[in-house]
mmCIF file of C-alpha atoms in Angstrom:
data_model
loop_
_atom_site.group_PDB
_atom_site.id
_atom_site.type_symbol
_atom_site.label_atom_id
_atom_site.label_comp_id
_atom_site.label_asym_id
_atom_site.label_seq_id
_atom_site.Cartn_x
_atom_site.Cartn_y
_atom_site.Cartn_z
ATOM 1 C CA UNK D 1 103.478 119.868 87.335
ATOM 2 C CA UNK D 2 102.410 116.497 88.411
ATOM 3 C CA UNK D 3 100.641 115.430 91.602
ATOM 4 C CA UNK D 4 100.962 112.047 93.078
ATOM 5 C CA UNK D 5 98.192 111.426 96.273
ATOM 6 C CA UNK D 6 97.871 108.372 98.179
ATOM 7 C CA UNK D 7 94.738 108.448 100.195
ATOM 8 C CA UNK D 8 94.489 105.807 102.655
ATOM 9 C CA UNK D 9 92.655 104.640 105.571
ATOM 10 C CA UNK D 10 93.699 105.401 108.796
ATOM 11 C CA UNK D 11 94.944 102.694 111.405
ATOM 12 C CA UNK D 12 92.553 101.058 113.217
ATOM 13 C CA UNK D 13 89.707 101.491 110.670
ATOM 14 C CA UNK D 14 88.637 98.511 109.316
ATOM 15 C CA UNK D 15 89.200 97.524 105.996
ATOM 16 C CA UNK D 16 86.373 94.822 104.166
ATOM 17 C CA UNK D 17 88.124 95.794 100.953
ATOM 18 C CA UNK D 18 91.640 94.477 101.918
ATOM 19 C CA UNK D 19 90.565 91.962 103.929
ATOM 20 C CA UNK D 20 88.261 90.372 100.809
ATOM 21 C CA UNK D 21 91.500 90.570 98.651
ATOM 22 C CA UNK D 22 93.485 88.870 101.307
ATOM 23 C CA UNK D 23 90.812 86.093 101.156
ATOM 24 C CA UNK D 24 90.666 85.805 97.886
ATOM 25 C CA UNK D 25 94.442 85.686 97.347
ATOM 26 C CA UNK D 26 94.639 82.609 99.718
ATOM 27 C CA UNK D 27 91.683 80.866 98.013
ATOM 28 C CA UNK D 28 94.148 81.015 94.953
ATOM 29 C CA UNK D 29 96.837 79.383 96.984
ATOM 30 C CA UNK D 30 99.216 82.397 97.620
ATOM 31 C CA UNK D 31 100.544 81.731 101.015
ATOM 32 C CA UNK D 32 102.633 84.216 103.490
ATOM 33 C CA UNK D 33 100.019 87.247 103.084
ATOM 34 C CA UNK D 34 99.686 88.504 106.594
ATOM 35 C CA UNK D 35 97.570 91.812 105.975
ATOM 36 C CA UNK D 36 96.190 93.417 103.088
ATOM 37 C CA UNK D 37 95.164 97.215 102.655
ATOM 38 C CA UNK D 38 93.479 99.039 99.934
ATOM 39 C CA UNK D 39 93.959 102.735 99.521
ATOM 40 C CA UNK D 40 93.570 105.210 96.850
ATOM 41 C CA UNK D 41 95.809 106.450 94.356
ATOM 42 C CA UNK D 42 95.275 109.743 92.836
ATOM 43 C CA UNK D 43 97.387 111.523 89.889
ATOM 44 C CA UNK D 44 96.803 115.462 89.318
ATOM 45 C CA UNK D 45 98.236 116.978 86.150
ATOM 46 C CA UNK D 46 98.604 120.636 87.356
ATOM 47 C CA UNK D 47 99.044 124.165 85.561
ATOM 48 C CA UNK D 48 101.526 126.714 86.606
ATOM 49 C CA UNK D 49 104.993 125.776 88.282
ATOM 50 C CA UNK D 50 104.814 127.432 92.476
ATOM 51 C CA UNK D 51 105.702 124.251 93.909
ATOM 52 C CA UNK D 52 104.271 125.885 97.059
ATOM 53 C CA UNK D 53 100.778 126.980 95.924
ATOM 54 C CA UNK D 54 100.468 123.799 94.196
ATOM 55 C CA UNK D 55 101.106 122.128 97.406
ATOM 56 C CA UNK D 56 98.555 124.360 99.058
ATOM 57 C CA UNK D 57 95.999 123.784 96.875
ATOM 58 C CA UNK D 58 96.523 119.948 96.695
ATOM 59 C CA UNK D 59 96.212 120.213 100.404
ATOM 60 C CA UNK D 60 92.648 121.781 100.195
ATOM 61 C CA UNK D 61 91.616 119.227 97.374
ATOM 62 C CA UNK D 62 92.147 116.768 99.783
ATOM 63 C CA UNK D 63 90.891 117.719 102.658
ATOM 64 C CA UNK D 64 87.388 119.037 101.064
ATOM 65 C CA UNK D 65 86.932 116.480 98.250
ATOM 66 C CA UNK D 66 89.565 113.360 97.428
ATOM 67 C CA UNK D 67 89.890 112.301 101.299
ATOM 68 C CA UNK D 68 87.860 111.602 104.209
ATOM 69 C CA UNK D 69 89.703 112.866 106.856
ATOM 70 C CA UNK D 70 87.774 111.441 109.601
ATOM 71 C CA UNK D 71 89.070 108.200 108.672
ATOM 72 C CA UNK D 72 91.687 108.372 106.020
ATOM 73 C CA UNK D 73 94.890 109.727 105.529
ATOM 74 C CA UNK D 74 96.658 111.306 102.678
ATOM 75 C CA UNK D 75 99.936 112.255 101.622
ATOM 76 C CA UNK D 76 101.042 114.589 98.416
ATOM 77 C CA UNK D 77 104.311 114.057 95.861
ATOM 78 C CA UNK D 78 104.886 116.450 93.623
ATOM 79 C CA UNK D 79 107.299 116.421 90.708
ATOM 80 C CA UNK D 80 108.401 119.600 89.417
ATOM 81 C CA UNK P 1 107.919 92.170 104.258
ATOM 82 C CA UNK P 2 106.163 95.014 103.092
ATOM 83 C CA UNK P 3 104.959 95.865 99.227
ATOM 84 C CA UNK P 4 103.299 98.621 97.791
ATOM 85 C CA UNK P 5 101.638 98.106 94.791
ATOM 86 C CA UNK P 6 99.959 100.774 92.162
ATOM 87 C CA UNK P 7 97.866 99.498 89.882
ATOM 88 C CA UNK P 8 97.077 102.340 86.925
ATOM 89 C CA UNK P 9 95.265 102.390 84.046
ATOM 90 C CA UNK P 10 97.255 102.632 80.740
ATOM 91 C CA UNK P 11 98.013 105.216 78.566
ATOM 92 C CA UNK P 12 94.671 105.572 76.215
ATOM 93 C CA UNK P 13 92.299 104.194 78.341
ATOM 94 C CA UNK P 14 89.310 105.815 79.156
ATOM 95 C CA UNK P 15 88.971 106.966 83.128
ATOM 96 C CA UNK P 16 85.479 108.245 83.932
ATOM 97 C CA UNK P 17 86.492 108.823 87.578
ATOM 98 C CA UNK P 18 89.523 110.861 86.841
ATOM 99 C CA UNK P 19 87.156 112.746 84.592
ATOM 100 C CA UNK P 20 84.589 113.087 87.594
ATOM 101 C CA UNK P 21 87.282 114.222 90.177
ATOM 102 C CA UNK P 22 88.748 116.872 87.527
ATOM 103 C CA UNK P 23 84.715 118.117 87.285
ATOM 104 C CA UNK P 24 83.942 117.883 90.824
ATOM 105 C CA UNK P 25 87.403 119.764 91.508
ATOM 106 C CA UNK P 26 86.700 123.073 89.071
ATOM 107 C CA UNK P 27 82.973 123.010 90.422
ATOM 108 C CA UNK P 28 84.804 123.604 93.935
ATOM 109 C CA UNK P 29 86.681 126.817 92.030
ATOM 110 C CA UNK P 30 90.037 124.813 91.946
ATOM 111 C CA UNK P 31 91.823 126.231 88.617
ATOM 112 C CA UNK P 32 94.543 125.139 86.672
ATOM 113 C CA UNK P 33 93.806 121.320 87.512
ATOM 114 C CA UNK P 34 94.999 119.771 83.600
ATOM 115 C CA UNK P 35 94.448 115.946 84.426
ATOM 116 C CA UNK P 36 93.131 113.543 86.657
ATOM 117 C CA UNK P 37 93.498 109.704 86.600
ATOM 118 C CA UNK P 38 92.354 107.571 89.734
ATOM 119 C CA UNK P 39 94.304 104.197 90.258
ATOM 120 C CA UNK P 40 94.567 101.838 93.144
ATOM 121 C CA UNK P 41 96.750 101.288 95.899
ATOM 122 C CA UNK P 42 97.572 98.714 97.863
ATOM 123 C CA UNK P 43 99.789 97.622 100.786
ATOM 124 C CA UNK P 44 100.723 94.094 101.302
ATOM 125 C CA UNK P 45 102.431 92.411 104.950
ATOM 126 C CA UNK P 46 104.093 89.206 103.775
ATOM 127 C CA UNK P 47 105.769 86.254 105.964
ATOM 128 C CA UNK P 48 109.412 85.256 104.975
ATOM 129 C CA UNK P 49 112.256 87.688 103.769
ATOM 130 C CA UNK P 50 113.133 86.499 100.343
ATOM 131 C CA UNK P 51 112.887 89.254 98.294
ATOM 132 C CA UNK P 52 112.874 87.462 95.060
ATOM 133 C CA UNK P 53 110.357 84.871 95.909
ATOM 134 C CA UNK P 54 107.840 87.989 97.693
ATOM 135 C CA UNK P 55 108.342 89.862 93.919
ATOM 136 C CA UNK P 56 107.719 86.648 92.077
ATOM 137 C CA UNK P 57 104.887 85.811 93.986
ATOM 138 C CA UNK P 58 103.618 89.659 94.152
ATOM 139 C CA UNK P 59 103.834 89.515 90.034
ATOM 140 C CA UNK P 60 101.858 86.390 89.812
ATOM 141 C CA UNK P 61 98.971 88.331 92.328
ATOM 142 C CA UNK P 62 98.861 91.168 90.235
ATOM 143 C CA UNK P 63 98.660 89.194 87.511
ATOM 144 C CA UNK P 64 95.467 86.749 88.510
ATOM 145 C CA UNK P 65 93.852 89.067 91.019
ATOM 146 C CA UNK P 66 94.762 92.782 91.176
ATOM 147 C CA UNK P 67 95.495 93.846 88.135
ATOM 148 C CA UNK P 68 93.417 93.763 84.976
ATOM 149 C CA UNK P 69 96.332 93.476 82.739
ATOM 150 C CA UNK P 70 94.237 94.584 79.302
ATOM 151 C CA UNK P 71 93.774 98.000 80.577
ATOM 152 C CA UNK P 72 95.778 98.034 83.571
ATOM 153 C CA UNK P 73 99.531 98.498 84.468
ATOM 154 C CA UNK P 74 101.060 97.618 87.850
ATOM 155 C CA UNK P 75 103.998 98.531 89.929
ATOM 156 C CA UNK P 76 105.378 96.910 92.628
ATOM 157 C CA UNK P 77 107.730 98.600 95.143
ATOM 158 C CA UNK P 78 108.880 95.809 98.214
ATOM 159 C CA UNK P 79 110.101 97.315 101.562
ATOM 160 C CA UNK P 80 112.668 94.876 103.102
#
Protein backbone atom coordinates (compact mmCIF):
# COMPACT_ATOMS: atom_id res chain seq x y z
CA UNK A 1 0.00 0.00 0.00
CA UNK A 2 1.28 3.40 -0.70
CA UNK A 3 1.18 6.51 1.49
CA UNK A 4 1.17 9.95 0.13
CA UNK A 5 1.71 12.88 3.20
CA UNK A 6 1.85 16.45 2.66
CA UNK A 7 3.10 18.16 5.73
CA UNK A 8 2.75 21.76 5.68
CA UNK A 9 2.89 24.78 7.70
CA UNK A 10 0.05 26.09 9.20
CA UNK A 11 -1.52 29.61 8.27
CA UNK A 12 -0.18 32.36 9.78
CA UNK A 13 3.29 30.86 10.44
CA UNK A 14 5.80 32.41 8.68
CA UNK A 15 7.54 30.96 5.99
CA UNK A 16 11.58 32.28 5.22
CA UNK A 17 11.72 29.23 2.98
CA UNK A 18 8.90 30.30 0.55
CA UNK A 19 9.39 33.65 0.85
CA UNK A 20 13.40 33.22 -0.29
CA UNK A 21 12.06 31.20 -3.34
CA UNK A 22 9.58 33.87 -4.14
CA UNK A 23 12.59 36.28 -4.15
CA UNK A 24 14.62 34.45 -5.97
CA UNK A 25 12.06 33.61 -8.67
CA UNK A 26 11.55 37.42 -9.30
CA UNK A 27 15.31 38.11 -9.37
CA UNK A 28 15.09 35.67 -12.44
CA UNK A 29 12.40 37.78 -13.97
CA UNK A 30 9.27 35.54 -13.38
CA UNK A 31 6.56 38.00 -12.78
CA UNK A 32 2.80 37.37 -11.34
CA UNK A 33 4.08 35.22 -8.19
CA UNK A 34 1.98 36.55 -5.39
CA UNK A 35 2.91 33.98 -2.51
CA UNK A 36 5.08 31.14 -2.26
CA UNK A 37 4.92 28.15 0.32
CA UNK A 38 7.16 25.30 0.97
CA UNK A 39 5.87 22.17 2.57
CA UNK A 40 6.88 18.66 2.82
CA UNK A 41 6.17 15.79 0.81
CA UNK A 42 6.40 12.42 2.22
CA UNK A 43 5.86 8.87 0.36
CA UNK A 44 5.40 5.62 2.68
CA UNK A 45 5.59 2.24 0.97
CA UNK A 46 3.49 0.18 3.48
CA UNK A 47 3.05 -3.69 4.28
CA UNK A 48 -0.24 -5.34 4.76
CA UNK A 49 -3.55 -4.10 2.95
CA UNK A 50 -6.27 -2.66 6.25
CA UNK A 51 -6.76 0.52 4.63
CA UNK A 52 -7.93 1.51 8.14
CA UNK A 53 -4.96 0.50 10.34
CA UNK A 54 -2.76 1.85 7.78
CA UNK A 55 -4.52 5.06 8.13
CA UNK A 56 -4.18 4.81 11.88
CA UNK A 57 -0.82 4.25 11.98
CA UNK A 58 0.08 6.96 9.36
CA UNK A 59 -1.84 9.17 11.68
CA UNK A 60 0.53 8.40 14.68
CA UNK A 61 3.70 8.69 12.36
CA UNK A 62 2.71 12.00 11.90
CA UNK A 63 1.77 13.31 14.76
CA UNK A 64 4.94 11.83 16.84
CA UNK A 65 7.66 12.05 14.16
CA UNK A 66 7.08 13.48 10.29
CA UNK A 67 5.00 16.69 11.54
CA UNK A 68 5.15 19.38 13.95
CA UNK A 69 1.86 19.83 14.94
CA UNK A 70 2.25 22.95 16.79
CA UNK A 71 2.79 24.61 13.62
CA UNK A 72 2.21 22.39 10.68
CA UNK A 73 -0.40 20.56 9.21
CA UNK A 74 -0.66 17.28 7.50
CA UNK A 75 -2.88 15.39 5.44
CA UNK A 76 -2.67 11.41 4.38
CA UNK A 77 -3.58 9.69 0.69
CA UNK A 78 -3.52 6.37 0.51
CA UNK A 79 -3.74 4.16 -2.56
CA UNK A 80 -4.86 0.77 -2.11
CA UNK B 1 -4.18 31.03 -9.65
CA UNK B 2 -3.08 28.40 -7.55
CA UNK B 3 -0.26 25.49 -8.37
CA UNK B 4 0.95 22.75 -6.52
CA UNK B 5 4.07 21.48 -7.38
CA UNK B 6 5.99 18.05 -6.20
CA UNK B 7 9.27 17.89 -6.85
CA UNK B 8 10.64 13.98 -6.30
CA UNK B 9 13.62 12.39 -6.68
CA UNK B 10 13.87 9.80 -9.53
CA UNK B 11 13.69 6.35 -9.68
CA UNK B 12 17.46 5.10 -8.65
CA UNK B 13 18.52 7.86 -6.83
CA UNK B 14 19.85 7.61 -3.61
CA UNK B 15 17.53 9.32 -0.62
CA UNK B 16 19.36 9.40 2.71
CA UNK B 17 16.37 11.12 4.36
CA UNK B 18 13.81 8.65 3.25
CA UNK B 19 16.30 6.16 4.60
CA UNK B 20 16.48 8.20 8.00
CA UNK B 21 12.61 8.57 8.35
CA UNK B 22 12.14 4.66 7.55
CA UNK B 23 14.98 4.18 10.64
CA UNK B 24 13.67 6.73 12.87
CA UNK B 25 10.04 5.21 12.16
CA UNK B 26 10.90 1.26 13.20
CA UNK B 27 13.03 2.74 16.20
CA UNK B 28 9.47 4.24 17.28
CA UNK B 29 8.09 0.31 16.94
CA UNK B 30 6.19 1.26 13.65
CA UNK B 31 6.24 -2.20 11.59
CA UNK B 32 5.58 -3.03 8.23
CA UNK B 33 6.87 0.50 6.95
CA UNK B 34 8.63 -1.00 3.23
CA UNK B 35 9.79 2.51 1.82
CA UNK B 36 10.31 5.95 2.45
CA UNK B 37 11.26 8.76 -0.02
CA UNK B 38 11.05 12.54 1.14
CA UNK B 39 10.32 15.13 -1.73
CA UNK B 40 9.25 18.70 -1.71
CA UNK B 41 6.20 20.53 -1.92
CA UNK B 42 5.28 23.60 -2.86
CA UNK B 43 2.29 25.95 -3.31
CA UNK B 44 2.39 28.80 -5.65
CA UNK B 45 -0.43 32.13 -5.73
CA UNK B 46 -0.05 33.55 -9.23
CA UNK B 47 -1.63 36.92 -10.80
CA UNK B 48 -3.56 36.48 -14.17
CA UNK B 49 -5.84 33.44 -15.18
CA UNK B 50 -4.22 32.02 -18.24
CA UNK B 51 -3.75 28.68 -17.59
CA UNK B 52 -1.37 27.98 -20.34
CA UNK B 53 0.90 30.86 -19.81
CA UNK B 54 0.86 30.03 -15.50
CA UNK B 55 1.99 26.13 -16.75
CA UNK B 56 4.51 27.49 -19.18
CA UNK B 57 5.88 29.77 -16.89
CA UNK B 58 5.55 27.16 -13.80
CA UNK B 59 7.73 24.62 -16.21
CA UNK B 60 10.35 27.15 -16.89
CA UNK B 61 10.56 27.72 -12.64
CA UNK B 62 10.92 24.26 -12.06
CA UNK B 63 13.22 24.06 -14.52
CA UNK B 64 15.88 27.03 -13.40
CA UNK B 65 14.99 27.12 -9.73
CA UNK B 66 13.04 24.27 -8.08
CA UNK B 67 13.84 21.42 -9.55
CA UNK B 68 17.23 19.80 -9.98
CA UNK B 69 16.33 18.14 -13.15
CA UNK B 70 19.51 15.44 -13.04
CA UNK B 71 18.08 13.74 -10.12
CA UNK B 72 14.86 15.31 -9.75
CA UNK B 73 11.33 14.95 -11.34
CA UNK B 74 8.54 17.53 -10.99
CA UNK B 75 4.84 17.71 -11.19
CA UNK B 76 2.78 20.44 -11.54
CA UNK B 77 -0.96 20.40 -10.70
CA UNK B 78 -2.68 24.28 -11.38
CA UNK B 79 -5.97 25.09 -9.49
CA UNK B 80 -8.03 27.51 -11.67
Amino acid sequence: MKARIHITLKKGVLDPQGKAIAKALSHLGFVGVEEVRQGKYIEIDLAGSDTQTARAGLDAMCAQLLANTVIENYSIELDA
